[in-house]
PDB file of C-alpha atoms in Angstrom:
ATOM      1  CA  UNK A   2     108.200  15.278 118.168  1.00  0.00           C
ATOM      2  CA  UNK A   3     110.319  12.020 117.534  1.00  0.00           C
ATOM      3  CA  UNK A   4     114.211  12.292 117.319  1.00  0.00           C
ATOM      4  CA  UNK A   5     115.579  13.578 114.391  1.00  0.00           C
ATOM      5  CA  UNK A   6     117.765  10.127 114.207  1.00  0.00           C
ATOM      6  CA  UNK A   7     114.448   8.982 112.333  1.00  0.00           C
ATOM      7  CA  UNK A   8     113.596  12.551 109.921  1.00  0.00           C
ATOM      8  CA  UNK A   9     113.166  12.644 106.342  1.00  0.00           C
ATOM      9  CA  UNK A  10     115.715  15.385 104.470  1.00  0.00           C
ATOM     10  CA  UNK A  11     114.694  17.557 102.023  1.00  0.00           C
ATOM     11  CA  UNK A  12     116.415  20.172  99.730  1.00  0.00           C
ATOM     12  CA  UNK A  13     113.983  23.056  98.909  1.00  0.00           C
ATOM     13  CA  UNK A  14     114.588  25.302  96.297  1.00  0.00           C
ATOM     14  CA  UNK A  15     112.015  28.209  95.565  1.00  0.00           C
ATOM     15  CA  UNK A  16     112.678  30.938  92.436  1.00  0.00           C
ATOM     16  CA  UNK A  17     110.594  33.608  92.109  1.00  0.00           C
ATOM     17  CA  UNK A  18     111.572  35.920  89.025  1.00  0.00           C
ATOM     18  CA  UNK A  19     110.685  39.232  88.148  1.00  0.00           C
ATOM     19  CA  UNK A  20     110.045  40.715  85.068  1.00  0.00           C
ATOM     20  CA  UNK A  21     109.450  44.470  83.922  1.00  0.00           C
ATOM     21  CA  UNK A  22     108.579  46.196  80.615  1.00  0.00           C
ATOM     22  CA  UNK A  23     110.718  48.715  81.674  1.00  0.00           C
ATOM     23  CA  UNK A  24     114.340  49.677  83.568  1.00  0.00           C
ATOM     24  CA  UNK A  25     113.592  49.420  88.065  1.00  0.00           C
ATOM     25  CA  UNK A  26     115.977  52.320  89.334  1.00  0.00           C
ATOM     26  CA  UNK A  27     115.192  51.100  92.917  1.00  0.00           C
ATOM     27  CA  UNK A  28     113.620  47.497  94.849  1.00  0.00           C
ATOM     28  CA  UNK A  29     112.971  46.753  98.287  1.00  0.00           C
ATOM     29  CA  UNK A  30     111.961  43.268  99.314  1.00  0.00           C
ATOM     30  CA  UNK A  31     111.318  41.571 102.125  1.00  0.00           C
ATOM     31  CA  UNK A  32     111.402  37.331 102.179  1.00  0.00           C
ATOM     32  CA  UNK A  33     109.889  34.256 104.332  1.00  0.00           C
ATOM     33  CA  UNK A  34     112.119  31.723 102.655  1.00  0.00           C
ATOM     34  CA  UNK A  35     114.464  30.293 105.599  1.00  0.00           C
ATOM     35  CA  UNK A  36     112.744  27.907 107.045  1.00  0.00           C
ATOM     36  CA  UNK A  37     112.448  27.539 110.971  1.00  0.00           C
ATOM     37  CA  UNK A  38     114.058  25.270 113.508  1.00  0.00           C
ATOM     38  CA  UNK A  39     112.073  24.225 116.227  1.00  0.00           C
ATOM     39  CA  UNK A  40     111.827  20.408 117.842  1.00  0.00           C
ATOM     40  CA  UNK A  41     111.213  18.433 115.188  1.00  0.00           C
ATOM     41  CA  UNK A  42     112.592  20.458 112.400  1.00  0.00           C
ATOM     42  CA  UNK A  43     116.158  21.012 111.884  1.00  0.00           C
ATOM     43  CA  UNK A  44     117.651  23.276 109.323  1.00  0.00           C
ATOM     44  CA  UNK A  45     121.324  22.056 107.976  1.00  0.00           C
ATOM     45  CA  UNK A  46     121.994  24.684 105.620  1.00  0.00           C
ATOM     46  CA  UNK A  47     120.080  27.811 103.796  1.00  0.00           C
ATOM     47  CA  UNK A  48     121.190  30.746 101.686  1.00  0.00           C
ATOM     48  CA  UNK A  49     119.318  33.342  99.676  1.00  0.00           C
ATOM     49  CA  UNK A  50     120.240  34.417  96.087  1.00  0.00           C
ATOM     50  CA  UNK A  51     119.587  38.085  94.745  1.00  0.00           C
ATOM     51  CA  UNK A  52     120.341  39.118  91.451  1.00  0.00           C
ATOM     52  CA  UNK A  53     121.000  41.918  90.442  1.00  0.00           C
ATOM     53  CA  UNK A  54     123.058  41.951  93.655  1.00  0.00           C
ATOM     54  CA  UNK A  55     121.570  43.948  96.363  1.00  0.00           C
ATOM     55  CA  UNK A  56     123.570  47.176  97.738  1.00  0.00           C
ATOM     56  CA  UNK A  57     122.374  46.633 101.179  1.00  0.00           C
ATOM     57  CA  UNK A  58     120.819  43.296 102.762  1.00  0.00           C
ATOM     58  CA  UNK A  59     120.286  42.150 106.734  1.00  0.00           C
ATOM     59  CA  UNK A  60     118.422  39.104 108.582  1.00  0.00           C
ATOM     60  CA  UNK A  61     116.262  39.127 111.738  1.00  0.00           C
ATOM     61  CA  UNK A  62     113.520  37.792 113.251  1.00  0.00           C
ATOM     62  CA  UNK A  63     110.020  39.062 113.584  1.00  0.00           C
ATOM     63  CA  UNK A  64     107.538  38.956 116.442  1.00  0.00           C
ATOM     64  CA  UNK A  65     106.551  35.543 116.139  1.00  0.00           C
ATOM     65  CA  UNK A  66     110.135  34.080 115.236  1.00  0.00           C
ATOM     66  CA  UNK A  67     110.312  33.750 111.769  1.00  0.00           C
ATOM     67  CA  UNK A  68     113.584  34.581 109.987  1.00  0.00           C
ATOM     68  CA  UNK A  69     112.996  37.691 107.866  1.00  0.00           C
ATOM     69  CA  UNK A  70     115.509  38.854 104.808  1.00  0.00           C
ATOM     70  CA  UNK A  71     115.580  42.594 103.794  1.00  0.00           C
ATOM     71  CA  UNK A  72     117.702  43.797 100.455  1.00  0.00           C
ATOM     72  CA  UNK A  73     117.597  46.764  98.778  1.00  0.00           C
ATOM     73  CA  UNK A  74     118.479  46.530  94.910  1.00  0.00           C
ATOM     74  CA  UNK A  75     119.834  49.932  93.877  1.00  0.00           C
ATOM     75  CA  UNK A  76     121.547  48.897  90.111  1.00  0.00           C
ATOM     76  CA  UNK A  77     119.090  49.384  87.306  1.00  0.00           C
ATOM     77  CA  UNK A  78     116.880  46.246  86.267  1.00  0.00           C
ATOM     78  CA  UNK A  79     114.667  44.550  83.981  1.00  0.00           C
ATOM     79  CA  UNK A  80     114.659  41.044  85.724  1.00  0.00           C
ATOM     80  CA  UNK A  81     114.879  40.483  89.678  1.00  0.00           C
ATOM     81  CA  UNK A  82     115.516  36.903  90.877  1.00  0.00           C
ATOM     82  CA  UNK A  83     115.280  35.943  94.557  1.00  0.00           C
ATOM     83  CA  UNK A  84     115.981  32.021  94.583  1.00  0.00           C
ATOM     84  CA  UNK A  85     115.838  30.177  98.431  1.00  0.00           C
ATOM     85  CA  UNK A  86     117.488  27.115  98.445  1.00  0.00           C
ATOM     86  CA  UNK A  87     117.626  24.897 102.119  1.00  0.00           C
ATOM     87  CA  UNK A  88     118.170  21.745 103.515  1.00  0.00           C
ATOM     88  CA  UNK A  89     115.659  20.793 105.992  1.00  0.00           C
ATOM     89  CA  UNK A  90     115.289  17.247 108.287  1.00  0.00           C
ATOM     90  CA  UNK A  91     111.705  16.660 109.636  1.00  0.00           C
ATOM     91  CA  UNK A  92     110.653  14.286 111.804  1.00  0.00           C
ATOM     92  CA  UNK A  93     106.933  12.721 112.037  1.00  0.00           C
ATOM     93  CA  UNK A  94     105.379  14.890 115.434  1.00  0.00           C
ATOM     94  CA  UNK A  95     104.403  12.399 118.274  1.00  0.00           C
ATOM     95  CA  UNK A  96     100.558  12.098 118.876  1.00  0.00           C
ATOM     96  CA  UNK A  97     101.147  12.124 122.329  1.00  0.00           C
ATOM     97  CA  UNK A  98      98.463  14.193 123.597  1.00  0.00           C
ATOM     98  CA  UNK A  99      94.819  13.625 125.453  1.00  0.00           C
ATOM     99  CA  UNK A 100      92.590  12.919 122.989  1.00  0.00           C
ATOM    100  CA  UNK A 101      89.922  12.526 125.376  1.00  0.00           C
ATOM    101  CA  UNK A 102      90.232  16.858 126.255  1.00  0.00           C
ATOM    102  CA  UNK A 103      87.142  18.107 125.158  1.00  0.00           C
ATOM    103  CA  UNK A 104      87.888  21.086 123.302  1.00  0.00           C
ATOM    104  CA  UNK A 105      86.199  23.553 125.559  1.00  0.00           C
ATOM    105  CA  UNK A 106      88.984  22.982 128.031  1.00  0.00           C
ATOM    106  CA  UNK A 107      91.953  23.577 125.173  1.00  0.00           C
ATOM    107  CA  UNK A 108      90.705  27.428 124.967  1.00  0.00           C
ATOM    108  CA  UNK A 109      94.071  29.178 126.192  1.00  0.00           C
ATOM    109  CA  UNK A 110      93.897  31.769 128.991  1.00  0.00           C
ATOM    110  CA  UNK A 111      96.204  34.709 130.188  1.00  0.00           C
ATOM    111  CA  UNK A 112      97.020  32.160 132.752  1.00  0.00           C
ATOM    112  CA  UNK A 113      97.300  29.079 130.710  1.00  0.00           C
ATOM    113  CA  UNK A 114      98.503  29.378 127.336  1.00  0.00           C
ATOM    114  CA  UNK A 115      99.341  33.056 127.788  1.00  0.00           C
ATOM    115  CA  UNK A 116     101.079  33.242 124.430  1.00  0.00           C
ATOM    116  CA  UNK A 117      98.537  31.760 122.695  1.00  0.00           C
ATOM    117  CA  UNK A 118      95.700  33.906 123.366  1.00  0.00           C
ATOM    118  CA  UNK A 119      96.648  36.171 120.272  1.00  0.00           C
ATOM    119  CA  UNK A 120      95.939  33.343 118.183  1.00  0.00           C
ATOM    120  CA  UNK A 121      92.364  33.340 119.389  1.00  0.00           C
ATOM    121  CA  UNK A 122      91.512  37.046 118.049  1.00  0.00           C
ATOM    122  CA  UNK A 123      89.974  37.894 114.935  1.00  0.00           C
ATOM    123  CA  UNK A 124      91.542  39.644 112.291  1.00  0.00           C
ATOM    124  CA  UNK A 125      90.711  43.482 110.951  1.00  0.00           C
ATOM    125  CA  UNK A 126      88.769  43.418 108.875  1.00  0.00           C
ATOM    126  CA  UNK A 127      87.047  40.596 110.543  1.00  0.00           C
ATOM    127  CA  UNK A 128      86.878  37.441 109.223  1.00  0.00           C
ATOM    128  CA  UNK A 129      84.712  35.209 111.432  1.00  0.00           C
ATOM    129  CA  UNK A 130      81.210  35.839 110.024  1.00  0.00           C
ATOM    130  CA  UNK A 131      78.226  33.873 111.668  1.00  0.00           C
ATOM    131  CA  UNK A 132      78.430  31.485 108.539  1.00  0.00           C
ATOM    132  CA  UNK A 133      81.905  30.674 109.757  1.00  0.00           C
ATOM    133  CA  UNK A 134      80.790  30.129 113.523  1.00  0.00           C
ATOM    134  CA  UNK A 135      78.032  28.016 111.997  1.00  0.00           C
ATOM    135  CA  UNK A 136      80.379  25.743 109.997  1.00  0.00           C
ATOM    136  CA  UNK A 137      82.510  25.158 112.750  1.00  0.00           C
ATOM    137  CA  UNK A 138      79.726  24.441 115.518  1.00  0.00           C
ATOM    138  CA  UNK A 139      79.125  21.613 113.122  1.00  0.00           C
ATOM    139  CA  UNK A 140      81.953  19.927 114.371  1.00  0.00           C
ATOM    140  CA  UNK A 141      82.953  21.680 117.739  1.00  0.00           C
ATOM    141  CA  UNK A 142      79.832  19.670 119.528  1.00  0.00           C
ATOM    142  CA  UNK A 143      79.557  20.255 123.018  1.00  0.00           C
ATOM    143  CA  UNK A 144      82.371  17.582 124.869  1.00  0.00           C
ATOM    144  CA  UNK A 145      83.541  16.061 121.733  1.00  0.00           C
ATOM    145  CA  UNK A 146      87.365  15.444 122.152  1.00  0.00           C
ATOM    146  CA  UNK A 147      89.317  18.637 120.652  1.00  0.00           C
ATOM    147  CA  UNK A 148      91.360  16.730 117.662  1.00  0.00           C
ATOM    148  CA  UNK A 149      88.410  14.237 116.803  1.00  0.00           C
ATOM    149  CA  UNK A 150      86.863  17.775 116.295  1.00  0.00           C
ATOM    150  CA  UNK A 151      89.864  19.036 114.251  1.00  0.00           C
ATOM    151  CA  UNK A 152      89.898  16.133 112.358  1.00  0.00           C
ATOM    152  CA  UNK A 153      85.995  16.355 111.306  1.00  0.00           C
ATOM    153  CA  UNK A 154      86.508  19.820 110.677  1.00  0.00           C
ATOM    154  CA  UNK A 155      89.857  18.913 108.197  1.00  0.00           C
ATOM    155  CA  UNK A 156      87.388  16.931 106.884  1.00  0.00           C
ATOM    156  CA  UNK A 157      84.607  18.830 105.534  1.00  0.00           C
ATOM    157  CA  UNK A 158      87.007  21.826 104.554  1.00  0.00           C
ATOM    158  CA  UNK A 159      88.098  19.252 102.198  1.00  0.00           C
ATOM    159  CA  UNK A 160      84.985  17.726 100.830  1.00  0.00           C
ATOM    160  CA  UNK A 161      82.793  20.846 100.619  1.00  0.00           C
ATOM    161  CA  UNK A 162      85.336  23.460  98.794  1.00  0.00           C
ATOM    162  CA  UNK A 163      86.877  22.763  95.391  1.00  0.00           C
ATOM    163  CA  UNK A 164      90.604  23.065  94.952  1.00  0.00           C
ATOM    164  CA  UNK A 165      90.693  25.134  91.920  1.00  0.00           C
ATOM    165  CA  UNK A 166      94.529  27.190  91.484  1.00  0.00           C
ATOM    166  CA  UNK A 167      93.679  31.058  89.894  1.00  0.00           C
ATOM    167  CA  UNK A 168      90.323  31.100  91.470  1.00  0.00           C
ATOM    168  CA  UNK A 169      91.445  33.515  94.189  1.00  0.00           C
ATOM    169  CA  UNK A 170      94.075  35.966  95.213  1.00  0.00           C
ATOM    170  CA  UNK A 171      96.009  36.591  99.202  1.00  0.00           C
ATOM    171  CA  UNK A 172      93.617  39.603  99.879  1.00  0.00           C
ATOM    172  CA  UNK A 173      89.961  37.426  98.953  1.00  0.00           C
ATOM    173  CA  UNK A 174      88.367  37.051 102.076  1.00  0.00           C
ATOM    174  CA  UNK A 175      87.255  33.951 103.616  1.00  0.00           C
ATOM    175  CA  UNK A 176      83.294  35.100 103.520  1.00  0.00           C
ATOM    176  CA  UNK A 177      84.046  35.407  99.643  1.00  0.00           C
ATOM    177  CA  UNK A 178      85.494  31.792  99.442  1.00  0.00           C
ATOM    178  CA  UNK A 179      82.606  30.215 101.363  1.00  0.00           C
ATOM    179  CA  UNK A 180      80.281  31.921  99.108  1.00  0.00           C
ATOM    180  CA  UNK A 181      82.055  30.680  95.587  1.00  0.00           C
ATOM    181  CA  UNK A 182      83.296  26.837  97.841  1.00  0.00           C
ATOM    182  CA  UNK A 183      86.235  26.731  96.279  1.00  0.00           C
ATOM    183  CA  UNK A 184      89.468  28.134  96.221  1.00  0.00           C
ATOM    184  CA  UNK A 185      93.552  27.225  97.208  1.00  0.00           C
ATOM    185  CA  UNK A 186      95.827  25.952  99.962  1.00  0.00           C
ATOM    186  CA  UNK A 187      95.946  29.740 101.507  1.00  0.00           C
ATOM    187  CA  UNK A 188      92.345  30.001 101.730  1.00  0.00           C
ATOM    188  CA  UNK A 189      91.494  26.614 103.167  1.00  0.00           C
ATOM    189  CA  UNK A 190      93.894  27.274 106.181  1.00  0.00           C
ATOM    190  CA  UNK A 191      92.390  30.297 106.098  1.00  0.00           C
ATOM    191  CA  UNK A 192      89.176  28.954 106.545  1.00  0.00           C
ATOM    192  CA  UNK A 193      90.293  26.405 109.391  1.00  0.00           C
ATOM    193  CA  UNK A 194      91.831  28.862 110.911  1.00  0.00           C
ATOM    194  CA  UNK A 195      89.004  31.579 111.010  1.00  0.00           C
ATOM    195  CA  UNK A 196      86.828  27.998 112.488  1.00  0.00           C
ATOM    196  CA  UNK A 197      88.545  27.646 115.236  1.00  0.00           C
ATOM    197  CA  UNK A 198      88.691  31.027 116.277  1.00  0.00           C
ATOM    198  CA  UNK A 199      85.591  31.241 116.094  1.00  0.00           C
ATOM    199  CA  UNK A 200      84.975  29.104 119.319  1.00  0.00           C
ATOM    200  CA  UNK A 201      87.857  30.668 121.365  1.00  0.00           C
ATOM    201  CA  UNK A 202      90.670  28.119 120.080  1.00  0.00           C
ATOM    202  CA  UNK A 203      94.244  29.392 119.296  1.00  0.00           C
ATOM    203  CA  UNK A 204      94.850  28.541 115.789  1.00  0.00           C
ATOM    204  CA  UNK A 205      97.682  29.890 113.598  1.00  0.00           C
ATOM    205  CA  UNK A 206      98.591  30.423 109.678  1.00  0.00           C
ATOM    206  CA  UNK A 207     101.482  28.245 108.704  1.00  0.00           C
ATOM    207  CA  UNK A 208     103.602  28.598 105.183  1.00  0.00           C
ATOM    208  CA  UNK A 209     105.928  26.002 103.669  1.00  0.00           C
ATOM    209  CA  UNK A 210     106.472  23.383 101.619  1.00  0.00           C
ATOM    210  CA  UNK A 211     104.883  19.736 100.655  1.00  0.00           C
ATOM    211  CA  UNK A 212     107.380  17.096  99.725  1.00  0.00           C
ATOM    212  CA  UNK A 213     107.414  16.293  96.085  1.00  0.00           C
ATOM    213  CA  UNK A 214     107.955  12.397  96.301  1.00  0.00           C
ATOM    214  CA  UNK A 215     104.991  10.866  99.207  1.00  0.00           C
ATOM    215  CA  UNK A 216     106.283   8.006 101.027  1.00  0.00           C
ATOM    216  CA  UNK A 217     105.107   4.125  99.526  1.00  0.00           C
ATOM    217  CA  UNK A 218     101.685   3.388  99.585  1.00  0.00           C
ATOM    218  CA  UNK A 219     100.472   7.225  99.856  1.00  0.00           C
ATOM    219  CA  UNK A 220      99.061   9.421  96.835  1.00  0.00           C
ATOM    220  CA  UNK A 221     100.653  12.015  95.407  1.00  0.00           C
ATOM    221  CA  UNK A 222      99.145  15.380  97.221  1.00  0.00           C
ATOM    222  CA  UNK A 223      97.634  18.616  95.581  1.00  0.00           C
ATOM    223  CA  UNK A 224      99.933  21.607  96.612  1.00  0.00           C
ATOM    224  CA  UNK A 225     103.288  19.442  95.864  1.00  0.00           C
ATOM    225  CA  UNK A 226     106.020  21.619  93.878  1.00  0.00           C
ATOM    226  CA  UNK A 227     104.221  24.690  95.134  1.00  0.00           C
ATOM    227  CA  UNK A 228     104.411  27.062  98.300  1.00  0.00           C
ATOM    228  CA  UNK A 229     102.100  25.061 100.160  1.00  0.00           C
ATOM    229  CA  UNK A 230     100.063  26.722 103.348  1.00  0.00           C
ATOM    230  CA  UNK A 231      98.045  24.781 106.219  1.00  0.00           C
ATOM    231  CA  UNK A 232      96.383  25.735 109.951  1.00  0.00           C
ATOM    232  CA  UNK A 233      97.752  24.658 113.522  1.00  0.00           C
ATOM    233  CA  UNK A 234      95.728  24.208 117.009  1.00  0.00           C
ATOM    234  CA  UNK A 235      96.893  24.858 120.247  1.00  0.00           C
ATOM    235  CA  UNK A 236      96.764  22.139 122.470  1.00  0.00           C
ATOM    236  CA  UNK A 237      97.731  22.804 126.431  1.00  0.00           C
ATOM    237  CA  UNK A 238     100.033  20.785 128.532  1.00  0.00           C
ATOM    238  CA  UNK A 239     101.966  20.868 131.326  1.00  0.00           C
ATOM    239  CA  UNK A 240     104.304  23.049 130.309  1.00  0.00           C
ATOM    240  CA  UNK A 241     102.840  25.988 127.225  1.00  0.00           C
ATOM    241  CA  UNK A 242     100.870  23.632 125.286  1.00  0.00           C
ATOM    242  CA  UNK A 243     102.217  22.717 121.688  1.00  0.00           C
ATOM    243  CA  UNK A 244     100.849  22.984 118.281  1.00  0.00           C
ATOM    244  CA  UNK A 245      99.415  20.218 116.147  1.00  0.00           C
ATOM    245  CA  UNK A 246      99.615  21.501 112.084  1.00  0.00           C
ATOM    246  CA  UNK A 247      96.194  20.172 109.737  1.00  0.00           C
ATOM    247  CA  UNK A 248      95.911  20.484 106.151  1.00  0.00           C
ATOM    248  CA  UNK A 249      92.555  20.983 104.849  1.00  0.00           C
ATOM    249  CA  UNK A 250      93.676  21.135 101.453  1.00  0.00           C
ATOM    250  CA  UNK A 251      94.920  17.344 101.944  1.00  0.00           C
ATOM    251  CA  UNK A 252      92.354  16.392 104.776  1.00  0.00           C
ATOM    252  CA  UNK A 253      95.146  15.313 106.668  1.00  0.00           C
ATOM    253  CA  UNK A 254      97.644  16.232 109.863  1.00  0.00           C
ATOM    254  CA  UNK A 255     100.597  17.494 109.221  1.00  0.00           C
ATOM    255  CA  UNK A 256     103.693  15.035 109.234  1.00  0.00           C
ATOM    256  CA  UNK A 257     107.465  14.472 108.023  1.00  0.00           C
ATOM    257  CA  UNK A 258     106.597  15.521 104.698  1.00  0.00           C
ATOM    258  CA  UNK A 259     105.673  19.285 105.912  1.00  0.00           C
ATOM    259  CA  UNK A 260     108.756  21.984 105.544  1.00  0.00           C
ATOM    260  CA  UNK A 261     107.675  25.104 108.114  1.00  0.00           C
ATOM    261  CA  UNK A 262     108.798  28.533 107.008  1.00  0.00           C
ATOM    262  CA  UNK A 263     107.081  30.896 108.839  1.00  0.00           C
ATOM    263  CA  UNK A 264     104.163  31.054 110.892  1.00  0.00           C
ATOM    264  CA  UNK A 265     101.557  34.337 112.165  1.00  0.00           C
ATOM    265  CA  UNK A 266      98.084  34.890 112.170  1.00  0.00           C
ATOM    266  CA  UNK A 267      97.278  35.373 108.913  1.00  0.00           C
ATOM    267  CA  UNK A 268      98.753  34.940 105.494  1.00  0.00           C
ATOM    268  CA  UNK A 269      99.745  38.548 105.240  1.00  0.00           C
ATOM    269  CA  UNK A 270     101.953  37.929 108.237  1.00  0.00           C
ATOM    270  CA  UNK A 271     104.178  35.427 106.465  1.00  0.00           C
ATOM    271  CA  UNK A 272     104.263  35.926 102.573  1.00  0.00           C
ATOM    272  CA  UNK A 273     107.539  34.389 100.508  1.00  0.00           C
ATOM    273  CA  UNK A 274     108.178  38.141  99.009  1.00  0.00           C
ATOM    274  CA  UNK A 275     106.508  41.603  99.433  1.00  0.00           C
ATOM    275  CA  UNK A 276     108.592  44.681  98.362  1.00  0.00           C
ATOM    276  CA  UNK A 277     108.421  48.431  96.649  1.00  0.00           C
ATOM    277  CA  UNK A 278     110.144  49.243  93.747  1.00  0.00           C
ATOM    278  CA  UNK A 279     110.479  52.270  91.718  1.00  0.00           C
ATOM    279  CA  UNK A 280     109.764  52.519  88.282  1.00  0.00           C
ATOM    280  CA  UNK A 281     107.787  53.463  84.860  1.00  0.00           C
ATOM    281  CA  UNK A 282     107.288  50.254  83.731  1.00  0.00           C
ATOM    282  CA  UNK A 283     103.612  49.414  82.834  1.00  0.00           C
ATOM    283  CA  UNK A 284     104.120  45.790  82.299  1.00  0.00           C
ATOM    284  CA  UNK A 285     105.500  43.073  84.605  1.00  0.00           C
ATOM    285  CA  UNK A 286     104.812  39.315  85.768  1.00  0.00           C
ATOM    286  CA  UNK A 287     106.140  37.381  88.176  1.00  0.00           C
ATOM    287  CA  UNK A 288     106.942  33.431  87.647  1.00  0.00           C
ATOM    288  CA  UNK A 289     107.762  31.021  90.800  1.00  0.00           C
ATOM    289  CA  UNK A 290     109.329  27.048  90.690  1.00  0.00           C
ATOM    290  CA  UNK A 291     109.307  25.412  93.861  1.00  0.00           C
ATOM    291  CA  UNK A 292     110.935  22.107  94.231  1.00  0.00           C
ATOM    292  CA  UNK A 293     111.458  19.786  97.237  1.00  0.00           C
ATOM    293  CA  UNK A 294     113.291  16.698  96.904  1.00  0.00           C
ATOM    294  CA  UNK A 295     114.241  14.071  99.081  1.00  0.00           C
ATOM    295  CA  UNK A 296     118.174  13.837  99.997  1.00  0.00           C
ATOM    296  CA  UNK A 297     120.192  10.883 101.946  1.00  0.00           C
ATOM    297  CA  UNK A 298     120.925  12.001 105.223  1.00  0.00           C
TER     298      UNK A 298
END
């Protein structure tokens, strides 16, 4: 990653409101809204509003690093708001890396890439399908240099599937979004994701944020004002290899104008809220505003 001396600063702010046809006696939630710090990203400042005011709330880490919130709402409710709101710099990641390494040789071992291996294993239920290993031999050609490969695969994620927002939910499966070629952000990573695994590449599930305002001269990009979701590839070096982030959705790699939240295998790793709650309501819906917005250092 470049210095941060040269990073773009964003406030995020993500809502997500509750509402029930009938009185909550109980809620317990669990967020991915603090985003992470790692070289390359820095975060300046974060909080996390609850209302009604949770009785009992903590903050920790899960197994891959991500910053988890718990609360436990306890006062009766109709209406449950859980608003994030961060400042984030990001810097535009370096493209220092081989890009003559065929990606046979970027398949991480016990050895090499030891914590990366995980990243290689299907999920359960399994999603890699041999129409998925198909896709991806497509552009995983024997020697062909591991992020040309990437970037063909990016590619035709992009041109063969239709963006369409509603057309799926977080449990479809990826065999159901090949079959119907279209679908959202979540299910494209998805997608790229379930590719590369497919071959015995590391490749992770990432969740954040697009920035609202592109930089001169680009086009605005679908997924802006919205939780936005993309894939990563593990790329050894001489240390424990690093990640390069690509966006299906956008047929690009990911740059300054990505915020990271959270990262795990799958999307059901890393979702903004999942909780319980406890009442007779019959009713309820659920409305989320994102907004990221550039801010003078």
């Amino acid at each position: 990653m470049t210095g941060l001396d040269a990073a773009r600063r964003y406030r995020v702010e993500h809502r997500t409101t509750y509402r029930y046809s009938d009185e909550v006696s109980s809620s317990y939630g669990r967020a991915y809204l603090t985003p992470r710090e790692f070289p390359g990203q820095r975060l300046i400042s974060h909080e996390i509003e609850i209302e009604p005011a949770p009785s009992d709330r903590s903050v920790g880490a899960d197994v891959y690093g991500n910053t988890t919130t718990y609360f436990h709402v306890t006062s009766e409710h109709r209406q449950l708001t859980v608003s994030g709101v961060s400042v984030v710099e990001v810097a535009r990641p370096d493209r220092v890396v081989d890009a003559r390494l065929p990606w046979e040789l970027a398949r991480p071992t016990t050895a090499k890439g030891p914590l990366a291996v995980e990243f290689t294993l299907d999920l359960r239920p399994p999603e890699i399908t041999p129409e998925v290993t198909a896709y991806a031999a497509e552009s995983l050609t024997p020697g062909r240099p591991l992020l040309a490969a990437v970037a063909d695969l990016n590619t035709r994620i992009h041109r063969d599937f239709t963006y369409r927002s509603g057309s799926t939910t977080v449990s479809t499966r990826v065999a159901d979004v090949f079959a119907a070629k279209e679908g959202v952000c979540q299910d494209f990573a998805r997608i790229g994701v379930a590719c590369l695994r497919s071959h015995g590449l590391a490749a992770r599930y990432v969740s954040g944020y697009l920035a609202t305002d592109p930089p001169p001269g680009k086009e605005r990009m679908v997924g802006a004002d919205a939780t936005h979701a993309w894939s990563a590839v593990w790329i050894p070096d001489d240390r424990d290899g690093h990640w390069v982030g690509f966006d299906p959705t956008n047929d690009q790699f990911a740059d300054e104008r990505y915020v990271t939240v959270a990262w795990g295998r799958d999307y059901a790793d890393v979702p903004p809220l999942r909780g319980i709650i406890y009442t007779d309501a019959r009713e309820s819906t659920i409305t989320v505003s994102v907004d990221v917005s550039p801010v003078e250092a």
